[in-house]
Tab-separated table of C-alpha atoms and ligand atoms in Angstrom:
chain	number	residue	atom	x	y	z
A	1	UNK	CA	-14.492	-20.389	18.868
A	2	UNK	CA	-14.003	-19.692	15.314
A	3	UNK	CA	-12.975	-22.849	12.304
A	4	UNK	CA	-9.962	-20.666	12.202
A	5	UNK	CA	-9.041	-20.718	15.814
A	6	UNK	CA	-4.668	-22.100	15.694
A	7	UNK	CA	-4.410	-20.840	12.055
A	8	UNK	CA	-1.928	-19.059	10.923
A	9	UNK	CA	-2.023	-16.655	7.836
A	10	UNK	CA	0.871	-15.121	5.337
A	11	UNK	CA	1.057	-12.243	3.669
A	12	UNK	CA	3.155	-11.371	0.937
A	13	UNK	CA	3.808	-7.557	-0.340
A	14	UNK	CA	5.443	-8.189	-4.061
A	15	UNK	CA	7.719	-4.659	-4.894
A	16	UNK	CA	9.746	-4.023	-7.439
A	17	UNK	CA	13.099	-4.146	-5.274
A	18	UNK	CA	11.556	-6.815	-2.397
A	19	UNK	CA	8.975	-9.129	-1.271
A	20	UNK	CA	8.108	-8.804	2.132
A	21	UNK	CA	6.044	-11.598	3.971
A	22	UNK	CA	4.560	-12.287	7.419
A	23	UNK	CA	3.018	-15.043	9.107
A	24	UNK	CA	0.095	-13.611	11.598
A	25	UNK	CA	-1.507	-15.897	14.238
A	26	UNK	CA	-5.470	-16.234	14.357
A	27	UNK	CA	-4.648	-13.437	17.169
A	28	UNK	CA	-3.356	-11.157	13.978
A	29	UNK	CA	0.053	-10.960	15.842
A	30	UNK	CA	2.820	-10.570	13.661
A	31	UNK	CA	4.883	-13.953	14.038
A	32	UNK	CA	7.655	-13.763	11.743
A	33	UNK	CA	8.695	-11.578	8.821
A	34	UNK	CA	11.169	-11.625	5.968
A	35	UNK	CA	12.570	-9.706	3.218
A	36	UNK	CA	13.854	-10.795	0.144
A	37	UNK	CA	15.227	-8.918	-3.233
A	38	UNK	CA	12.813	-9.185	-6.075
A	39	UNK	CA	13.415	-10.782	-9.239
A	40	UNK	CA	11.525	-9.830	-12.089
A	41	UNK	CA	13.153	-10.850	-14.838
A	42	UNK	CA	10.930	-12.773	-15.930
A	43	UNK	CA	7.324	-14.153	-15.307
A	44	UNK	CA	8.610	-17.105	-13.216
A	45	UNK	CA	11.210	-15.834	-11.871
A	46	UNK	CA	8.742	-13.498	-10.096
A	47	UNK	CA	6.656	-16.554	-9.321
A	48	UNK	CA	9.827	-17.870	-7.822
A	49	UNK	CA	10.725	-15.151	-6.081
A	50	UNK	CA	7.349	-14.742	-4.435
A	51	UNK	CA	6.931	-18.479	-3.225
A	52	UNK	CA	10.703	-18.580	-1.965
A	53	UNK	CA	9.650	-15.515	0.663
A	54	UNK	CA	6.616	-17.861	1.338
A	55	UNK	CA	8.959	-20.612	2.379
A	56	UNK	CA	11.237	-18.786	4.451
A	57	UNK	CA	8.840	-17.241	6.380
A	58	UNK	CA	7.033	-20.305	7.173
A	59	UNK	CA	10.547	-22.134	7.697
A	60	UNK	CA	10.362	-19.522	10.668
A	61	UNK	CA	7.155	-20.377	11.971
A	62	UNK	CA	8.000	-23.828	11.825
A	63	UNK	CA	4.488	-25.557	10.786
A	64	UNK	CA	3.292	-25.026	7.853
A	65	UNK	CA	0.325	-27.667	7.786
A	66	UNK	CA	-1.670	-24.992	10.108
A	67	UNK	CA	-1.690	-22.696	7.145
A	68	UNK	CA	-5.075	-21.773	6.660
A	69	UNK	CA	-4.705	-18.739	3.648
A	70	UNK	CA	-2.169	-16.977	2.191
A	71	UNK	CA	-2.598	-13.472	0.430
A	72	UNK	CA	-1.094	-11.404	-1.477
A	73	UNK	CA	-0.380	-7.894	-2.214
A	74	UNK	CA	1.169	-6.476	-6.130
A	75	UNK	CA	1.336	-4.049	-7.820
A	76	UNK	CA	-1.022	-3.430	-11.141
A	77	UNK	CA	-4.515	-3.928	-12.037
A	78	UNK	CA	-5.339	-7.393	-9.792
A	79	UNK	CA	-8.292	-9.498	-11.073
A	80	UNK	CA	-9.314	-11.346	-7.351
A	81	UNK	CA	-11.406	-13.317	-9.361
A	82	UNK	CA	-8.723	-15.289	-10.872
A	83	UNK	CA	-5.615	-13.839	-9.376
A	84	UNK	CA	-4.092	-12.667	-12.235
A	85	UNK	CA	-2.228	-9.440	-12.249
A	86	UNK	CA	-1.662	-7.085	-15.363
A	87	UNK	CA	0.042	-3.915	-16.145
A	88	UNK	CA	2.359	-4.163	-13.449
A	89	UNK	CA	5.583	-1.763	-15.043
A	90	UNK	CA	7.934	-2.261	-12.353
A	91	UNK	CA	7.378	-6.184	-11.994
A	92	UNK	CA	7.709	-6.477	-16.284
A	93	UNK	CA	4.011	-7.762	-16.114
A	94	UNK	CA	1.939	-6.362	-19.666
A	95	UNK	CA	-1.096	-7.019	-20.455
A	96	UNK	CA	-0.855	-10.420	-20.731
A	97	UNK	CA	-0.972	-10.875	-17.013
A	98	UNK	CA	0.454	-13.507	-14.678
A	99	UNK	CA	-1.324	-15.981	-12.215
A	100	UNK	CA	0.312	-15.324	-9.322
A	101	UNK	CA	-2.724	-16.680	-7.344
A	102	UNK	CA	-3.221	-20.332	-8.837
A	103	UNK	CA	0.731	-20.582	-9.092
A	104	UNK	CA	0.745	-19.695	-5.021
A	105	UNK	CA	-2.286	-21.322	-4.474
A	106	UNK	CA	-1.067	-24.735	-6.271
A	107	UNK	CA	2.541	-24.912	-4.710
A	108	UNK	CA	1.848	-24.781	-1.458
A	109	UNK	CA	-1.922	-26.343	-1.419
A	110	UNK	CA	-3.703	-23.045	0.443
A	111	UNK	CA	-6.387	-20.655	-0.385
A	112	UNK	CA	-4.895	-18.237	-1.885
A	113	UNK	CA	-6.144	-14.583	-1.971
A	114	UNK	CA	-4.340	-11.509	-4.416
A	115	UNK	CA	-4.998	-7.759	-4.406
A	116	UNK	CA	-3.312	-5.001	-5.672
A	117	UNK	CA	-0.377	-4.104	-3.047
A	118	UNK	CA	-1.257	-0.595	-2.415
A	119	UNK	CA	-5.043	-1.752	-2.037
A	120	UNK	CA	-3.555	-4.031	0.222
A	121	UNK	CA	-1.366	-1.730	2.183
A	122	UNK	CA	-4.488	0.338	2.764
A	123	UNK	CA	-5.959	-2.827	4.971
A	124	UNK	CA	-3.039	-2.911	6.523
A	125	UNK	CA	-3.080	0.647	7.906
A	126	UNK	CA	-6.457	0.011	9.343
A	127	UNK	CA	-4.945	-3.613	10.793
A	128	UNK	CA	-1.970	-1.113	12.720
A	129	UNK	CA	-3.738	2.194	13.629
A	130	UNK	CA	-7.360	0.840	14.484
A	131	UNK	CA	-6.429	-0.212	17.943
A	132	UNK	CA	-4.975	3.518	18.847
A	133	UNK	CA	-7.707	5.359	16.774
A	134	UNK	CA	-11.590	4.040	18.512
A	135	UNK	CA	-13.384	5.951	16.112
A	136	UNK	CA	-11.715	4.872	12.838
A	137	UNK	CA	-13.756	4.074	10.332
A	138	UNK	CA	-12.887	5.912	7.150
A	139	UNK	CA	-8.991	5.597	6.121
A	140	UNK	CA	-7.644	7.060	3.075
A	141	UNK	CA	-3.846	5.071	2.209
A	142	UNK	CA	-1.726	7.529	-0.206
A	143	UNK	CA	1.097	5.689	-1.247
A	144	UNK	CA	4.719	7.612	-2.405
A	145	UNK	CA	7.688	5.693	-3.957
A	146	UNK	CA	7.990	4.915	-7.387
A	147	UNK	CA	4.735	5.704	-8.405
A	148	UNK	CA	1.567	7.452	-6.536
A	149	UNK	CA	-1.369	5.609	-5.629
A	150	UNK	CA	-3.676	5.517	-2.935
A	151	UNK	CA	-6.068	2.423	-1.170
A	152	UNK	CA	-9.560	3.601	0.713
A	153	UNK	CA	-10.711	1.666	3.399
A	154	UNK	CA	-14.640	2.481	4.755
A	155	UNK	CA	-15.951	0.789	8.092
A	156	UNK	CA	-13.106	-1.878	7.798
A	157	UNK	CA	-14.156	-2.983	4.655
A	158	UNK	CA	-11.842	-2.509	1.300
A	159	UNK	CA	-13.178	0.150	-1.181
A	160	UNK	CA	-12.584	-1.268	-4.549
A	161	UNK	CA	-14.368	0.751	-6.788
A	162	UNK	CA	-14.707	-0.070	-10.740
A	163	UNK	CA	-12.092	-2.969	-11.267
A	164	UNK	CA	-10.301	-2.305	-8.165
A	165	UNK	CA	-9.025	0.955	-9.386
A	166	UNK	CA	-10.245	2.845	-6.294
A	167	UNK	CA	-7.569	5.549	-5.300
A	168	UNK	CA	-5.654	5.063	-8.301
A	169	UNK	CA	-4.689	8.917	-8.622
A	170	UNK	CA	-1.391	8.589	-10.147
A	171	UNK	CA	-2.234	8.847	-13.506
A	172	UNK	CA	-4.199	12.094	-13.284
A	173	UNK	CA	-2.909	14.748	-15.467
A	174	UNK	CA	-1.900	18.022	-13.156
A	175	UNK	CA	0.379	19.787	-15.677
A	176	UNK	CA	-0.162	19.120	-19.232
A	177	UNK	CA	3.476	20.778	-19.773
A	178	UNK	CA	4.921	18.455	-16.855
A	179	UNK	CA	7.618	15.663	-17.570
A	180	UNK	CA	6.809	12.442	-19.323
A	181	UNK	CA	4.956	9.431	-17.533
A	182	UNK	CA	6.017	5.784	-17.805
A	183	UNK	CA	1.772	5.422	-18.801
A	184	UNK	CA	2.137	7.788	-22.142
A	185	UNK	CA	0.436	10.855	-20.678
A	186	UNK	CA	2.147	14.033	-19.474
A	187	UNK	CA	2.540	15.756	-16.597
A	188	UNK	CA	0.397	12.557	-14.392
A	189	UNK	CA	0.967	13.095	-10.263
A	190	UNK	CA	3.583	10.400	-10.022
A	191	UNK	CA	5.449	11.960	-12.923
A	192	UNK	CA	5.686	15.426	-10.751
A	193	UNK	CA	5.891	14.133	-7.136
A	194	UNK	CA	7.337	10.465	-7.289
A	195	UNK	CA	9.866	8.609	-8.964
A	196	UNK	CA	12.254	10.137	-12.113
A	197	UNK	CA	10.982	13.423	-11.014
A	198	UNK	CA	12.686	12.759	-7.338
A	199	UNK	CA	15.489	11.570	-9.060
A	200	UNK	CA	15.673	15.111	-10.917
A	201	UNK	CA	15.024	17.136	-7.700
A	202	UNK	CA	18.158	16.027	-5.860
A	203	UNK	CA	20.831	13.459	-6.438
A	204	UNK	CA	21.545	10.571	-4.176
A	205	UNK	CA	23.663	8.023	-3.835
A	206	UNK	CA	22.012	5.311	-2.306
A	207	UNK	CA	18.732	6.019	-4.415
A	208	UNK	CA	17.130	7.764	-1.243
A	209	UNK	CA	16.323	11.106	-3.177
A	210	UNK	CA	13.325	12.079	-1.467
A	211	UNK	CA	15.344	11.946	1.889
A	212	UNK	CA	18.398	13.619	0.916
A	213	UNK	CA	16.283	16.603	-0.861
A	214	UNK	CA	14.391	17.213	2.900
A	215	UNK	CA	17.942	16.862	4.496
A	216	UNK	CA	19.569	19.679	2.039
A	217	UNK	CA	16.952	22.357	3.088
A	218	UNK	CA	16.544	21.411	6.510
A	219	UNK	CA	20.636	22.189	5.998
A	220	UNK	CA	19.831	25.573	4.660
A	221	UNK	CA	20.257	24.834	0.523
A	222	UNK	CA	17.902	27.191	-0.937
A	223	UNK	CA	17.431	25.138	-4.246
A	224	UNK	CA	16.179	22.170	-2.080
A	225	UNK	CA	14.060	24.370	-0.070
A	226	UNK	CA	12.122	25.269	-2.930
A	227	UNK	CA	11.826	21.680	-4.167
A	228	UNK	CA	11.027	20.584	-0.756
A	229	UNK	CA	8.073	23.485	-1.104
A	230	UNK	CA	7.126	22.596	-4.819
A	231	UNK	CA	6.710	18.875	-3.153
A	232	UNK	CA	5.077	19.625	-0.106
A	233	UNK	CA	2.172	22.148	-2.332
A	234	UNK	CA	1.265	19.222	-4.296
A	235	UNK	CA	1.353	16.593	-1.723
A	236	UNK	CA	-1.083	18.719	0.495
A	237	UNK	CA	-3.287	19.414	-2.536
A	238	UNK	CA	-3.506	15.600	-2.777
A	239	UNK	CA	-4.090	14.872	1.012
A	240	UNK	CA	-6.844	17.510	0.602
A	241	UNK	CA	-8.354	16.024	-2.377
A	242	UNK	CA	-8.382	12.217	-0.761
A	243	UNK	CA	-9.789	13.211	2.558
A	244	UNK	CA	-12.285	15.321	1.686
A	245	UNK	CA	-13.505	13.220	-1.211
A	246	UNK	CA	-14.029	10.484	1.420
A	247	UNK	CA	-14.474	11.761	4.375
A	248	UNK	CA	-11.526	10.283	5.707
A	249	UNK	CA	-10.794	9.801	9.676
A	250	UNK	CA	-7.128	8.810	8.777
A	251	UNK	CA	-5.210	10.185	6.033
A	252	UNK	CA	-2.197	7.625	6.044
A	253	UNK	CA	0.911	8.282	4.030
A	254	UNK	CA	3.257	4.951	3.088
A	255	UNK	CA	5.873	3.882	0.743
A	256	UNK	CA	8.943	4.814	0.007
A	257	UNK	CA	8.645	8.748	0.226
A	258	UNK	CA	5.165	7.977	2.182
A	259	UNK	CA	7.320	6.927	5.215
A	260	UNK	CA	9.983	9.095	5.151
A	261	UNK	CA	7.842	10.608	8.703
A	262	UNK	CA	8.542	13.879	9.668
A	263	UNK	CA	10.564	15.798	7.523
A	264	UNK	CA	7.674	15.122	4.545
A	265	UNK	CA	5.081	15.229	7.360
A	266	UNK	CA	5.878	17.950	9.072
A	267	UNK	CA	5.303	20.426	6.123
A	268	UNK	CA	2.418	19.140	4.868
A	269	UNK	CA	0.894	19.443	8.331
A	270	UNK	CA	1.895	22.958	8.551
A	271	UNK	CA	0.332	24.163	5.547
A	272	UNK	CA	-2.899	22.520	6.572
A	273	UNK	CA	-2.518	24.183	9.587
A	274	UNK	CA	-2.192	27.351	8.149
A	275	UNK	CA	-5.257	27.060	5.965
A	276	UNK	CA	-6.876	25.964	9.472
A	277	UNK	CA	-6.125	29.235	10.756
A	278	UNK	CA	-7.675	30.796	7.792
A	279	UNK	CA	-10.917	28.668	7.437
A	280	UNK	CA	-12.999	26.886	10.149
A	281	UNK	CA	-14.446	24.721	7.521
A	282	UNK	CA	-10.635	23.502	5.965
A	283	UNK	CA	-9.347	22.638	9.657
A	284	UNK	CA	-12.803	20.708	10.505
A	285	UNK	CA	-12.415	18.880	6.365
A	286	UNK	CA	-8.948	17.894	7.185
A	287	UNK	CA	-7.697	18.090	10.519
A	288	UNK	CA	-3.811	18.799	10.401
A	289	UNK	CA	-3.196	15.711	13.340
A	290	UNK	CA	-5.523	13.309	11.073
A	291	UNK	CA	-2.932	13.024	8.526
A	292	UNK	CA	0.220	10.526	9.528
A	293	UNK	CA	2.819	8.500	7.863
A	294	UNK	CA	3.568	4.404	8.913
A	295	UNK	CA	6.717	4.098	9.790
A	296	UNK	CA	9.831	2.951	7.434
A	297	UNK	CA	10.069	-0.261	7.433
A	298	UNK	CA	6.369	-1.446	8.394
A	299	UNK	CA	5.536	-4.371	6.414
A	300	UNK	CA	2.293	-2.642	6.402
A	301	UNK	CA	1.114	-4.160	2.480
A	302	UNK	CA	2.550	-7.895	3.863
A	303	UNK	CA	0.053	-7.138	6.892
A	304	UNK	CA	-2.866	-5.886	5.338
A	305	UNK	CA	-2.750	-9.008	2.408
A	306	UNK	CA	-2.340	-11.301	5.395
A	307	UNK	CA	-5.911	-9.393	6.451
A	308	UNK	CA	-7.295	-10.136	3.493
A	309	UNK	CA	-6.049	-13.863	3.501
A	310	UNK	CA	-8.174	-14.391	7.025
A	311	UNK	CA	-11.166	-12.264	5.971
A	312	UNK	CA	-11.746	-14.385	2.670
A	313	UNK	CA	-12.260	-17.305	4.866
A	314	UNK	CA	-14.625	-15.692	6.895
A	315	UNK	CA	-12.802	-14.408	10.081
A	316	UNK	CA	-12.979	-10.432	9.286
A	317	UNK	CA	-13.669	-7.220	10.658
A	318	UNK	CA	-17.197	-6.692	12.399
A	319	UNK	CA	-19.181	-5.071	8.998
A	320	UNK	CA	-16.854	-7.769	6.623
A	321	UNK	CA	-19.150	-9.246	4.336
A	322	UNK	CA	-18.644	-12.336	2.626
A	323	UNK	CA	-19.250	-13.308	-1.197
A	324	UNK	CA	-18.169	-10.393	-2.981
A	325	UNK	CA	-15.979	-10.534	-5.689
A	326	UNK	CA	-12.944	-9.727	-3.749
A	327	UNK	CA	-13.017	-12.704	-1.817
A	328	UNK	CA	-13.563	-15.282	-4.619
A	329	UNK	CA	-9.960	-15.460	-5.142
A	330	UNK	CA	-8.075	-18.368	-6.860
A	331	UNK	CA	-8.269	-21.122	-4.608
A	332	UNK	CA	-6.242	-24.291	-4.359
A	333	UNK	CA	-6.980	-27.696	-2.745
A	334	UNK	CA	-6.874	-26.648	1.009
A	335	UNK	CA	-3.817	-29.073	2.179
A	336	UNK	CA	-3.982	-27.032	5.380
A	337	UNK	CA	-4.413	-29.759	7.872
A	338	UNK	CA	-6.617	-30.170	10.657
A	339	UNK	CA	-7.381	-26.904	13.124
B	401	ZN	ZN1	0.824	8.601	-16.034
């Protein structure tokens, strides 16, 4: 029996388009979910925005008194220490951060946890595949939407690296004569394979570029077949470069793009494959099979800050340790009621 036996966590995965949030039993079952449009107009309207998919979720559930954490997942550089978040573009957060932990924390009287959502996203991965994959214990998360980033997860434990910038691959330069990037530089990753330069590739009227480029040449359009190929070279050099650098069991792709599934997959896989065929050494370094996409529509960044809610209070992983800085998140009074 465990202090957190008949708790119940939320997570909460902060976008720029919607929050997502879950409730999870002690159990880590998923008990209810929700999704709400973001609005980031301002600093509180995020707050408000954030705490509003808080309530509904626990309206859901029912009882909120057995609350025992609630974390959260954004995007930017994350501070767990105080739960402030910075330099979040999409979310009009600069450098003069906002608190999204104490405000959480203080409205609704729980500990309150707050990582960086694609950091977050990569706990959540482990949280879904583990059960289907015994020997997990290295998982590389490479995130595709809007921007590129990726979250590393060793021996169920979250990789943070230097000020929790672990995996955050974006923002390195691949072709110094590439477009612009929202960060200053030119020619970064996301600026080639994510974002404006989707919206370039192939027009779309619902926004769903990505998707309707893989559709065209799967059609037969020979311009989209070669920006499906210019997309799929990159995106393999980058799954090559993440699992190999860590040794990674799992490469997991997520996001937007990330979970578009087969049509991205499929390619990427190939041209492993084919360099499998060629070299012993590339098909042991990154098995073709060991690379796989969530599925659209996973609330897999809601799950995996819901994780990091229950592990701060001391119900992780086996190999979770406690007291590092990750897990000395802003705290408020715990209201949480008796277990
Ligand atoms: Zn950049």
């Amino acid at each position: 029996m465990s202090a957190l036996d008949g708790r119940l966590f939320v997570g909460v995965d902060v976008g720029g388009s919607s929050v997502k949030a879950v409730v999870t039993d002690d159990a880590r079952n998923v008990l209810s979910q929700v999704q709400l449009p973001t609005d980031a107009s301002d600093a509180n309207a995020l707050l408000t925005s954030a705490a509003t998919a808080v309530d509904r979720v626990l309206d859901d559930v029912g009882d909120a008194k057995t609350v025992a954490g609630i974390g959260i997942g954004v995007p930017g550089q994350v501070d767990p220490a105080t739960g402030v978040v910075r330099m979040a573009m999409n979310l009009n957060i600069g450098d003069e951060g906002v608190p999204i932990g104490t405000s959480i924390a203080d409205r609704f009287e729980v500990d309150t946890t707050v990582e960086n959502d694609v950091r977050a996203a990569a706990v959540g991965a482990f949280e879904a595949l583990q059960p289907r994959t015994p020997d997990l214990h290295t998982l590389v998360y490479l995130s595709i939407g809007t921007g590129v980033s990726a979250g590393v997860v060793v021996g169920g434990e979250l990789f943070r690296g230097r000020d929790g910038l672990a995996g955050e691959i974006g923002h390195v330069v691949v072709d110094e004569d590439g477009p612009e990037c929202a960060c200053g530089l030119r020619g970064c990753l996301e600026a080639v394979v994510a974002g404006p330069a989707l919206r370039a590739m192939w027009p779309s009227v619902d926004g769903k570029h990505a998707r309707d480029l893989y559709r065209a040449a799967a059609a037969g359009d020979a311009t989209a077949a070669a920006a499906a190929h210019r997309l799929t070279v990159r995106l393999t050099e980058t799954v090559q470069w993440l699992a190999i650098a860590y040794g990674a069991d799992l490469l997991v792709m997520g996001g937007g793009v990330g979970s578009l599934g087969e049509p991205l997959l499929s390619p990427i896989r190939d041209r492993l494959s084919a360099f499998a065929d060629r070299s012993e050494l590339a098909g042991r370094m990154v098995p073709p099979d060991r690379v796989v996409a969530m599925p659209t529509g996973h609330p897999t960044g809601a799950i995996g800050a819901a994780v990091l809610a229950r592990e701060r209070l001391g119900d992780g992983r086996a190999g979770s340790k406690g007291g590092q800085e990750a897990r000395t998140a802003a705290t408020g009074s715990d209201g949480g009621g008796s277990t």
